[in-house]
XYZ file of C-alpha atoms in Angstrom:
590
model
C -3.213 -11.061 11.213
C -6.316 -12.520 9.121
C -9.650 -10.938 10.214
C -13.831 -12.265 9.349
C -15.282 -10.425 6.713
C -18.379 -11.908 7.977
C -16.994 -10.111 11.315
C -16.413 -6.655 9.844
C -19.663 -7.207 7.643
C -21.236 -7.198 11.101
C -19.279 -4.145 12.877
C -20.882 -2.054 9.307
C -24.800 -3.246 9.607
C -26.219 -4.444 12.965
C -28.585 -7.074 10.641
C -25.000 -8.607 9.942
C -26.052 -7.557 6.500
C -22.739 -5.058 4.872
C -23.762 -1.832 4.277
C -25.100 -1.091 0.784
C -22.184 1.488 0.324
C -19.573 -1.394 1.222
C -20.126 -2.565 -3.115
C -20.926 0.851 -4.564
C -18.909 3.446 -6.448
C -19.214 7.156 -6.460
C -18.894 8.904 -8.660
C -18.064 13.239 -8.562
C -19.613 15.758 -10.193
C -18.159 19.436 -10.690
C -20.846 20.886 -12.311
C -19.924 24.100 -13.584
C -17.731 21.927 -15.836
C -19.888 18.589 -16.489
C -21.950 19.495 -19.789
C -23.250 23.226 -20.566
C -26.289 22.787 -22.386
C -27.499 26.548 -22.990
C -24.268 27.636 -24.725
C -23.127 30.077 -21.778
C -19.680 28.221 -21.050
C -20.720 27.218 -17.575
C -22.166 23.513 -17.114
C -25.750 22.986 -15.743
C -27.852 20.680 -14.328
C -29.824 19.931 -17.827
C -26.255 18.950 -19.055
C -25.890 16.521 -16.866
C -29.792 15.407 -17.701
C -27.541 14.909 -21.368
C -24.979 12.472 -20.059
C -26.796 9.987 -17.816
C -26.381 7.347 -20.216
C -22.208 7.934 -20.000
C -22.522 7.437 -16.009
C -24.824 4.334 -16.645
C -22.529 2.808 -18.822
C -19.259 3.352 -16.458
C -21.566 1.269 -13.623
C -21.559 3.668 -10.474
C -23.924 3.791 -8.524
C -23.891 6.980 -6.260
C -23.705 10.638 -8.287
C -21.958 13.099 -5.677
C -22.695 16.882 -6.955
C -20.382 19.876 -5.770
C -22.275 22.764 -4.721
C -25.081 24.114 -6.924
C -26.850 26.040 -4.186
C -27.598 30.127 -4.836
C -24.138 31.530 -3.938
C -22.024 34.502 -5.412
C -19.676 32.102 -6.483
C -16.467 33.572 -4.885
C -14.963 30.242 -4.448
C -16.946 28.804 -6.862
C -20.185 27.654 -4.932
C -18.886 26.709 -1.841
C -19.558 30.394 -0.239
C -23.773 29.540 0.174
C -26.233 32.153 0.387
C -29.324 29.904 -0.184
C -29.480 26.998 1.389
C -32.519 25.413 -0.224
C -32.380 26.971 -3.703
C -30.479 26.098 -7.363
C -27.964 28.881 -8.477
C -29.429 30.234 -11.670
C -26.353 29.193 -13.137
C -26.820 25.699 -12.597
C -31.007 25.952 -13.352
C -33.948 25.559 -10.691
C -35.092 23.701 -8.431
C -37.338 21.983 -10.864
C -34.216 20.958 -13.094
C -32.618 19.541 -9.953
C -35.776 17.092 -8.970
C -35.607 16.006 -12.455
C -32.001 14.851 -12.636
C -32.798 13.167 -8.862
C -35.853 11.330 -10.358
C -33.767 10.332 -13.635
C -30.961 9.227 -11.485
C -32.967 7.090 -9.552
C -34.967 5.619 -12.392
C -31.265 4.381 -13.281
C -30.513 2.735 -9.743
C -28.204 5.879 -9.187
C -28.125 7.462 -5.495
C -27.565 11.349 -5.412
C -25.207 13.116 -2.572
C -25.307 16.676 -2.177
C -22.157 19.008 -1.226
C -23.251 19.845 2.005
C -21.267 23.298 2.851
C -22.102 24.086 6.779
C -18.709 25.235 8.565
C -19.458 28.658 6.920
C -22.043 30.591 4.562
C -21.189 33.479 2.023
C -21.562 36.611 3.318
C -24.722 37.299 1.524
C -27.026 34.692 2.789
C -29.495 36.646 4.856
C -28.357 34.737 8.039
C -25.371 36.863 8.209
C -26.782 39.807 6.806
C -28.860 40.003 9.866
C -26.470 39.040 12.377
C -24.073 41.875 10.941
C -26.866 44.908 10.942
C -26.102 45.042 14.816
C -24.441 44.402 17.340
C -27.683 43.536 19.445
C -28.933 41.294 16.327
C -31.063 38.472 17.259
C -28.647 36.501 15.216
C -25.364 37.873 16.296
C -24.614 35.075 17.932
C -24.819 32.810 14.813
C -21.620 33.947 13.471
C -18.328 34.641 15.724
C -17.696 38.212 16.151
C -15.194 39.732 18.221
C -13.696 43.363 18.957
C -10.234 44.243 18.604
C -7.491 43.214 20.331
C -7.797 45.068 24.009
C -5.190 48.112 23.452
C -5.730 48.648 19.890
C -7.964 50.542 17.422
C -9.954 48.608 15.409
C -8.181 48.269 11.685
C -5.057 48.646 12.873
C -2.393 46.367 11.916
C -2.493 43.202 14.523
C -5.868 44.288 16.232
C -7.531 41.295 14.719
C -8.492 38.987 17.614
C -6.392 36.547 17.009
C -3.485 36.118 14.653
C -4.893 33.466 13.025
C -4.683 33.000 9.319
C -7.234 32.070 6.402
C -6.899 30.081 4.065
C -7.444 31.989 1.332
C -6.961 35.504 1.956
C -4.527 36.898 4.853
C -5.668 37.286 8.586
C -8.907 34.909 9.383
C -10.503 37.935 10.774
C -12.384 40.703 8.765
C -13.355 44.383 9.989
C -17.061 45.321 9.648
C -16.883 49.022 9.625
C -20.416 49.445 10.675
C -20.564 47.556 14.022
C -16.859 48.413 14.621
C -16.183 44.646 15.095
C -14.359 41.436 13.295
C -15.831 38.557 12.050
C -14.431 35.232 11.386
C -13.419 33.203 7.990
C -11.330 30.652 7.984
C -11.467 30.896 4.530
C -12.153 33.389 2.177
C -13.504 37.164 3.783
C -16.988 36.244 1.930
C -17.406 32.880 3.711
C -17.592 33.782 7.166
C -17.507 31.061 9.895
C -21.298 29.825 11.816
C -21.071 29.596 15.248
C -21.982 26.027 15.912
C -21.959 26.872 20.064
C -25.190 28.130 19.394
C -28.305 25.892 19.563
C -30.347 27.764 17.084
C -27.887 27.443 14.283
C -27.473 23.474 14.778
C -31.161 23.581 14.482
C -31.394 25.544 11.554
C -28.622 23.378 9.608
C -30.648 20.043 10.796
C -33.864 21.354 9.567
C -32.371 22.311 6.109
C -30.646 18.935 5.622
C -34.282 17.153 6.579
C -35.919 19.355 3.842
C -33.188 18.220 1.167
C -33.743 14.230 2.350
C -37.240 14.646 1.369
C -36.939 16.482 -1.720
C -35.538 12.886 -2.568
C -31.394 13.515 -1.987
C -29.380 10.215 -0.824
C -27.246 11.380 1.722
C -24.155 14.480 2.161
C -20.949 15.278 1.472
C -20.016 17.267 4.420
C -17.265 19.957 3.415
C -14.515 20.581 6.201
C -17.139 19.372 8.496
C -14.323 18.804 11.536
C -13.860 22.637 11.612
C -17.233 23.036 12.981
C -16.015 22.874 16.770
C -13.744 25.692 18.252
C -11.463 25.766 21.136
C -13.549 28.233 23.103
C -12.141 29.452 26.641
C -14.603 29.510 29.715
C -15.169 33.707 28.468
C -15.666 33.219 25.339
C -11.829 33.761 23.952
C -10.360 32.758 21.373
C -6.269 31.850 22.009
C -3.987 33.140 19.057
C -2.190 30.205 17.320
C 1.763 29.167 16.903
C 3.357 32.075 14.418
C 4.483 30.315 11.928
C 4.491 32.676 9.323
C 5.118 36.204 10.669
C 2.184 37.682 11.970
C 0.214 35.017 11.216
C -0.351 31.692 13.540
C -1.578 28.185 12.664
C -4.940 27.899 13.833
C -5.117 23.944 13.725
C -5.407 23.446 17.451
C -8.245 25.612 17.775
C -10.118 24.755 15.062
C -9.441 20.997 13.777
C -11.593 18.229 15.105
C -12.125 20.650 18.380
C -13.923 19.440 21.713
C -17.793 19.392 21.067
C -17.253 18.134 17.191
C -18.430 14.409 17.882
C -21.338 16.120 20.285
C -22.148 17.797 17.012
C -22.579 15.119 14.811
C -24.120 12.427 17.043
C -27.254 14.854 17.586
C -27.145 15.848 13.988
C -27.632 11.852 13.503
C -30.284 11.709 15.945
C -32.116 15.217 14.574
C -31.679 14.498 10.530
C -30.796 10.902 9.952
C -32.394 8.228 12.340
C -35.637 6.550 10.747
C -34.101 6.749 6.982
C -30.466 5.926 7.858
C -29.743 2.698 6.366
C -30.684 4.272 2.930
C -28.448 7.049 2.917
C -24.502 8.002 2.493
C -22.821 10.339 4.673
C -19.161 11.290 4.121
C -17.274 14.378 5.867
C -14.232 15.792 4.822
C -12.080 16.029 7.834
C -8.407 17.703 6.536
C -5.938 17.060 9.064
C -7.730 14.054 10.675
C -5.663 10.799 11.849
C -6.728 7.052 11.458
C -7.474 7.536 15.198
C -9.745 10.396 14.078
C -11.234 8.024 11.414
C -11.979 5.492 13.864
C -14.449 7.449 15.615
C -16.249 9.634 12.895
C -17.182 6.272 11.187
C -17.385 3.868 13.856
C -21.215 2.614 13.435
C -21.944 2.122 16.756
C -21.148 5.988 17.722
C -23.863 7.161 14.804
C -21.639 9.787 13.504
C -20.499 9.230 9.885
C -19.925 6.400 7.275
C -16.630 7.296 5.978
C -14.333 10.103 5.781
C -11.904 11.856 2.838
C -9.020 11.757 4.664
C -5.467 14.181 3.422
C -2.636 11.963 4.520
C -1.825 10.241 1.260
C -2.578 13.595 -1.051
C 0.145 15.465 0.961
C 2.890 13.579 0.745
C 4.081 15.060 -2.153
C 3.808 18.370 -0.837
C 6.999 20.474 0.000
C 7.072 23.416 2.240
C 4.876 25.310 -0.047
C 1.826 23.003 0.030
C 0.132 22.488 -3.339
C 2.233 24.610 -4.816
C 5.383 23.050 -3.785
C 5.167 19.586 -5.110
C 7.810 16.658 -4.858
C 8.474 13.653 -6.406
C 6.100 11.048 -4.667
C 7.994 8.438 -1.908
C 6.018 5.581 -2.704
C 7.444 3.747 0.035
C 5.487 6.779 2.267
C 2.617 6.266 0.222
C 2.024 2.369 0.639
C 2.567 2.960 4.614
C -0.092 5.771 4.576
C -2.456 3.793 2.871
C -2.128 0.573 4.664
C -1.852 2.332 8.306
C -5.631 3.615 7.201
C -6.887 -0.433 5.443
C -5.201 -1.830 9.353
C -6.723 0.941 11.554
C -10.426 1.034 10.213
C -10.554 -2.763 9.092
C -12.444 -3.684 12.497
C -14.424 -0.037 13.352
C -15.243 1.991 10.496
C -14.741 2.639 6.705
C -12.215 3.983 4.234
C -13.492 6.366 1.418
C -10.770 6.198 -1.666
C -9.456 8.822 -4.373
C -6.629 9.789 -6.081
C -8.235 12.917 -7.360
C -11.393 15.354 -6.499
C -12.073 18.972 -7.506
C -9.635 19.991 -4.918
C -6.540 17.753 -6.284
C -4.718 17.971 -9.536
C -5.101 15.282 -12.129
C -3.609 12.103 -10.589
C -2.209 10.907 -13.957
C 0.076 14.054 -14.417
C 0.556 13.973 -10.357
C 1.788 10.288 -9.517
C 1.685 8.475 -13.287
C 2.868 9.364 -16.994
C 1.200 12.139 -18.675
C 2.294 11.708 -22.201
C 4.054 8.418 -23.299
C 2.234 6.449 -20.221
C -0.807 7.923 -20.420
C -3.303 4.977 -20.628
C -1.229 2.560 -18.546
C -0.472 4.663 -15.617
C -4.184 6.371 -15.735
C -5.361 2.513 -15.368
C -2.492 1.517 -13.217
C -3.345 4.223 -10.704
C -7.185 3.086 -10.755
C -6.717 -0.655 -10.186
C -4.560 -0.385 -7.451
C -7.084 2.315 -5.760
C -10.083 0.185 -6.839
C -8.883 -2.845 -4.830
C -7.921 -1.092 -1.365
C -11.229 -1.943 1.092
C -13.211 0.849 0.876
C -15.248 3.083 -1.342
C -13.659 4.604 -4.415
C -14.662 7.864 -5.756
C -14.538 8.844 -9.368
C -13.592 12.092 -10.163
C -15.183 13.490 -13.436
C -13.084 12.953 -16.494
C -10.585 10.590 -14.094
C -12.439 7.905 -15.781
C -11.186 9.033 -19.648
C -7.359 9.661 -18.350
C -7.852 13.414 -17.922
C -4.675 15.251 -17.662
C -3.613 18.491 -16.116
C -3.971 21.294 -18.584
C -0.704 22.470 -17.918
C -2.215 26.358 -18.827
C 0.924 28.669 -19.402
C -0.760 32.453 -18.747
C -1.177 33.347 -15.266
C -4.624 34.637 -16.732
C -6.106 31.330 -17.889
C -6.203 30.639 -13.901
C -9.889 31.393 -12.122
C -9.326 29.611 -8.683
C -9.372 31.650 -5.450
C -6.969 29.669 -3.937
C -4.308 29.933 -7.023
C -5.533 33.604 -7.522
C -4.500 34.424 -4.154
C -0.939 32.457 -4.485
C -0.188 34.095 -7.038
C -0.751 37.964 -6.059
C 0.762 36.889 -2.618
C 4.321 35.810 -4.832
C 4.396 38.573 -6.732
C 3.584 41.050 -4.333
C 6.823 39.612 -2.198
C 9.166 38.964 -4.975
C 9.364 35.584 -3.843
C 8.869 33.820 -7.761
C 9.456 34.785 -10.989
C 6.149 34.440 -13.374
C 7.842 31.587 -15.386
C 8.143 30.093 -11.832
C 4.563 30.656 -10.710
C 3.119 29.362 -13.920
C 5.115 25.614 -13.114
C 3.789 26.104 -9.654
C 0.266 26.632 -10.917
C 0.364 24.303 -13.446
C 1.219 20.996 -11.111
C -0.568 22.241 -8.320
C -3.674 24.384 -8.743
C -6.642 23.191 -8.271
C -7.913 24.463 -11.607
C -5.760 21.432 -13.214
C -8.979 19.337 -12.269
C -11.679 21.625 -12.920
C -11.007 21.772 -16.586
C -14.156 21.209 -18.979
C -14.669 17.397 -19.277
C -13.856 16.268 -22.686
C -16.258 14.600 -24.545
C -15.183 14.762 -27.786
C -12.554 16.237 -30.464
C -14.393 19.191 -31.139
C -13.338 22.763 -30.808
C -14.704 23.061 -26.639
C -14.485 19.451 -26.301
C -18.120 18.892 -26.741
C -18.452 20.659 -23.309
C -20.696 23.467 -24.648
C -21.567 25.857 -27.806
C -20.278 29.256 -26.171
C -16.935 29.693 -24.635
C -15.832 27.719 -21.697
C -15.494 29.673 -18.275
C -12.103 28.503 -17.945
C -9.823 27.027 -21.233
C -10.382 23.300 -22.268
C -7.113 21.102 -22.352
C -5.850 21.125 -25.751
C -5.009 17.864 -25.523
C -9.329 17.279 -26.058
C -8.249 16.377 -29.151
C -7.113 12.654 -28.696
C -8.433 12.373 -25.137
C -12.060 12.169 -24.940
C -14.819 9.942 -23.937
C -15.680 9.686 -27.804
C -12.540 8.296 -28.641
C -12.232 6.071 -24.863
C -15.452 4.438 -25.373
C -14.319 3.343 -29.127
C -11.433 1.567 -27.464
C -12.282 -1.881 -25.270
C -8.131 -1.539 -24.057
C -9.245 2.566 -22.878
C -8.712 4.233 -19.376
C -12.592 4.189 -19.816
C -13.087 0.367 -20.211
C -10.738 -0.092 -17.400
C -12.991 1.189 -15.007
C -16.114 -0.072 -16.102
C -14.206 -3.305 -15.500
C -12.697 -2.037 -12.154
C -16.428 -1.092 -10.833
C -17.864 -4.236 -12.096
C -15.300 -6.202 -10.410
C -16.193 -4.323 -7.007
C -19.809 -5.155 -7.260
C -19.203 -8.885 -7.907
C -16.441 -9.921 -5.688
C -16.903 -10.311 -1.797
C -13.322 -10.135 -1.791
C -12.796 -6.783 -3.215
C -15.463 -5.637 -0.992
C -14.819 -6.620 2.809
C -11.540 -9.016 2.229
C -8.534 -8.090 4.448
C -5.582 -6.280 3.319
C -1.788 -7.029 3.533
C 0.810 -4.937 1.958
C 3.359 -6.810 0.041
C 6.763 -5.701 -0.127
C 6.572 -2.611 1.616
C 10.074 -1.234 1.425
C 10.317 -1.524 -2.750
C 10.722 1.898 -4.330
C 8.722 1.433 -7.479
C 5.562 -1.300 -6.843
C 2.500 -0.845 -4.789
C 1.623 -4.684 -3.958
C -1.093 -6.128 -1.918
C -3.092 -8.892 -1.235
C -7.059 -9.005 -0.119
C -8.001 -12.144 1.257
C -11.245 -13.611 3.146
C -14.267 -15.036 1.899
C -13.185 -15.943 -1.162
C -10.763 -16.918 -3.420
C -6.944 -14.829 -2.371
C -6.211 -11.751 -4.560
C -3.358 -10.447 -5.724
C -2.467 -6.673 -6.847
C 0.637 -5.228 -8.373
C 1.059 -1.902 -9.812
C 4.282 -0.304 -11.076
C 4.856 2.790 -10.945
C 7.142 3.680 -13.243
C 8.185 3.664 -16.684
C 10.693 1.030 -16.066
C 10.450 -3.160 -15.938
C 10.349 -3.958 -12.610
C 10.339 -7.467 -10.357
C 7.998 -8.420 -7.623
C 7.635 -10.845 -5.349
C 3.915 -12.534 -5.914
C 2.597 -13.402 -2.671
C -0.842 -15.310 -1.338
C -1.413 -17.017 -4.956
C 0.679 -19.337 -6.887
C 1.014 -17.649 -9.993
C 1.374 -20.857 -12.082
C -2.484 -21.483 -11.369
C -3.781 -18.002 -10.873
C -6.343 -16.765 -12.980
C -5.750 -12.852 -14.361
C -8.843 -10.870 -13.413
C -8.027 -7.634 -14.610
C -4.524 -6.123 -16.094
C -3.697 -3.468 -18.306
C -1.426 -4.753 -20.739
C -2.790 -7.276 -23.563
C -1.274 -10.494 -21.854
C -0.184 -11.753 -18.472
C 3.124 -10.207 -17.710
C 6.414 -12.852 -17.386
C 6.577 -15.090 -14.298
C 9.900 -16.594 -13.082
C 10.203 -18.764 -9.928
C 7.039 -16.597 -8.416
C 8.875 -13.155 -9.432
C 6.880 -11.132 -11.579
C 8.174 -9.021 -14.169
C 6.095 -5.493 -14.576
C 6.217 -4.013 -17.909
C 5.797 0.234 -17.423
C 2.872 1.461 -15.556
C 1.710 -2.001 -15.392
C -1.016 -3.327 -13.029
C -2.415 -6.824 -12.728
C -4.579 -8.694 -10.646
C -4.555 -12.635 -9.930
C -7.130 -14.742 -8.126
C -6.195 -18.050 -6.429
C -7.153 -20.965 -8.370
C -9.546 -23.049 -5.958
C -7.575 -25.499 -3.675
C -4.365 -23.060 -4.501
C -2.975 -20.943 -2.608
């Protein structure tokens, strides 16, 4: 079915006018491993102050940071226990307005990491509600006694038998008020009760203070976990065991009945007045296109586009992360085009391969080694020209790599910390298996120090890197990709160009192209505009296509990442390795 762009221009911006995000290109910042510019190992925000130019060059035009609030760093920033201050870490506050005003003066937008499901355990918030029980801000966290029957502490009293994420039950004892708190995540980032009034209005006031220190909008972190399933008492139902004691706390806390309440009136408290200017993207793990539909629908005021986890676990095996597959691309294409088809007429797609939560997409769906360049750029175009808004990933743009770290003690993340002691503790991997584990699926894969040049820490910093830099620094770096016009670099400078000067790439319609063949993502965008046409193999081997919507004997090559066009017999298309290539219909040609 062919759809208006003019008519999904409108469903984006009342004026009829497509929303400024609809052409722009974010880009991700993990700061702790940007640019160190004081020689402690640890990246800061004067680094980044040192690499504006690089972002200039690549052509985005949003900078999204990852948390660089005060925080204890237990999981690395996202545990907050100052809303409205820089981690010393990172710099001040002062450092922070100048990066915003340099930003700006380069017609770059700034998103903040906004963290607000849960807090660290030392932000005075909870340090009050947990010095009593009669606390005037009990309330703001969820607290709970025992299980009826049993002593606090014992094994099972938790309230219910939900787990965390990160570290066992969800439920941790304070020994002083003789009661449990909640975490869904780590034990030092316990959950805000968003039931209560006086919390919503204490988030909303924060997030106004941020707007007009000059920030463009929020990345909201797990923001559909902000709802609970809360009986007409107050309970709290235990979840499906699915892994002995433990139960699967999904239906209680995913997407749960007051969430859309929740954000509408944050809309109306924080963002109406100054909304057309902004960005505001949630991460919503576990939500469905039907799920997308609503957070980003513009008429319900809620969000403008959502990281969705559909396509990123499809390689996963029973184990998660740490179970990885080999990637159904057949699975993949479906997954991807059931999201273009379902928000196409109501709402907005938000695209990545990678993020700070994701290993390296190269080493996770392309070529690592002999394919490096052509699958890193093969991967990109074919993200670049779904509808939506791509997000680069720091270092994606220069064909970053997993690291591939063989000691279990080069590893610093929580998440793969936790993993690991949980394994061993059970006998359930050997360490040569746990380091294969790690090394495809930890999230420390992407949080590597960015490589800007050959040198001995990569250019990264002086001192010695909080966590190892890929050896591999050597011949991949930004030094050595911006030397190179045919580099992973170039490629997306081309890509992002592309996106801010075709209509097509921006609001055309999708159609999937061959959806049942095992090796090439095809596609065609179509509307306004000459007909596009995108191929990407993926894999090392020639493969044929189909090309559909153009006529390839007049079809002009906008962007490919070989040297020349590749072979065309009797509209079947030859794909040399890794190879991508897009084609625009010659006018009055199909």
């Amino acid at each position: 079915m062919s759809h208006d762009p003019k008519t999904a221009s409108a469903d984006i911006a009342a004026d009829d006018t497509p929303a400024w995000w609809t052409g722009a290109v974010v880009y991700q910042i993990y700061p702790r491993s940007f640019q160190d510019s004081d020689g402690d190992g640890v990246g800061d925000l004067r680094g980044v102050l040192r690499r504006i130019d690089h972002l200039v060059e690549l052509g985005v035009d949003v900078v999204w940071f990852s948390p660089i609030y005060r925080s204890p760093q237990d999981d690395n920033g996202y545990d907050i226990s100052d809303y409205r201050d820089v981690d010393p870490l990172f710099g001040t506050l002062a450092d922070l307005d100048e990066v915003i005003v340099a930003l700006h003066e380069r017609g770059i937008r700034v998103v903040m990491d906004l963290v607000v499901n849960h807090t660290s355990d030392e932000h005075p918030w909870f340090a009050e509600s947990r010095s009593s029980r009669d606390s005037p801000r009990r309330d703001w966290y969820w607290w709970r006694p025992a299980r009826e029957g049993m002593a606090a502490g014992a094994p099972g009293a938790e309230p219910t038998n939900w787990a965390s994420a990160f570290s066992g039950p969800a439920w941790e004892l304070d020994e002083a008020t003789g009661e449990y708190y909640l975490h869904l995540f780590s034990r030092k980032q316990p959950d805000l009760n968003w039931e209560n009034p006086d919390v919503r209005a204490a988030v909303y006031d924060m997030m106004r203070w941020w707007l007009d220190r000059g920030v463009d909008g929020f990345r909201m972190d797990v923001i559909n976990l902000i709802s609970k399933v809360v009986g007409a008492d107050g309970s709290l139902a235990d979840g499906v065991v699915v892994d002995g004691r433990f139960g699967d706390s999904r239906l209680q806390t995913v997407n749960g009945p007051r969430l859309h309440e929740f954000l509408q009136e944050m809309h109306r408290e924080v963002f109406e007045g100054r909304r057309e200017a902004l960005l505001l993207v949630g991460e919503t793990p576990g939500a469905t296109v039907e799920d997308g539909r609503l957070f980003t629908d513009p008429s319900r005021r809620e969000l403008d586009m959502v990281f969705t986890f559909e396509h990123v676990h499809i390689d996963h095996g029973p184990g998660g992360r740490f179970d990885l597959r080999p990637l159904d691309l057949r699975e993949l294409k479906a997954t991807m085009a059931r999201w273009q088809h379902g928000l196409f007429d109501a709402g907005w797609n938000a695209l990545y391969w990678e993020n700070h939560d994701q290993p390296r997409s190269v080493s996770r769906f392309g070529d690592d080694s002999a394919y490096r360049r052509e699958s890193a750029t093969m991967l990109a175009t074919v993200l670049h020209l779904h509808r939506g808004t791509p997000y680069v990933y720091q270092g994606e743009e220069l064909g970053m790599t997993n690291a591939h770290l063989r000691e279990l003690s080069d590893y610093r993340d929580i998440e793969s910390l936790r993993f690991a002691a949980e394994a061993r503790a059970h006998g359930r991997l050997t360490d040569e298996q746990l380091v294969e584990a790690l090394g495809s699926g930890s999230r420390d894969n992407s949080r590597t120090p960015v490589q800007w040049d050959a040198t001995a820490s990569a250019g990264f910093t002086t001192g010695t890197p909080w966590i190892g830099v890929n050896p591999n620094h050597v011949t991949v770096n930004a030094e050595v990709e911006r030397a190179d016009p045919a580099s992973v670099f170039h490629h997306y400078r081309r890509l992002i160009a592309l996106r801010h000067d075709d209509p097509v790439v921006r609001l055309g319609d999708f159609a999937l192209v061959a959806p049942d063949h095992p090796r090439v993502y095809a596609f065609t965008r179509s509307g306004e505009g000459p007909t596009l046409f995108v191929a990407g193999n993926f894999s090392g081997d020639p493969q044929n296509i189909e090309v559909d919507g153009v006529d390839p004997a007049y079809a002009e090559l906008v962007i490919g990442n070989y040297d020349d066009r590749p072979p065309v017999a009797s509209g079947v298309m030859t794909l040399r390795p890794w190879e991508a290539v897009v084609l625009r219909a010659a006018p009055h040609h199909p």
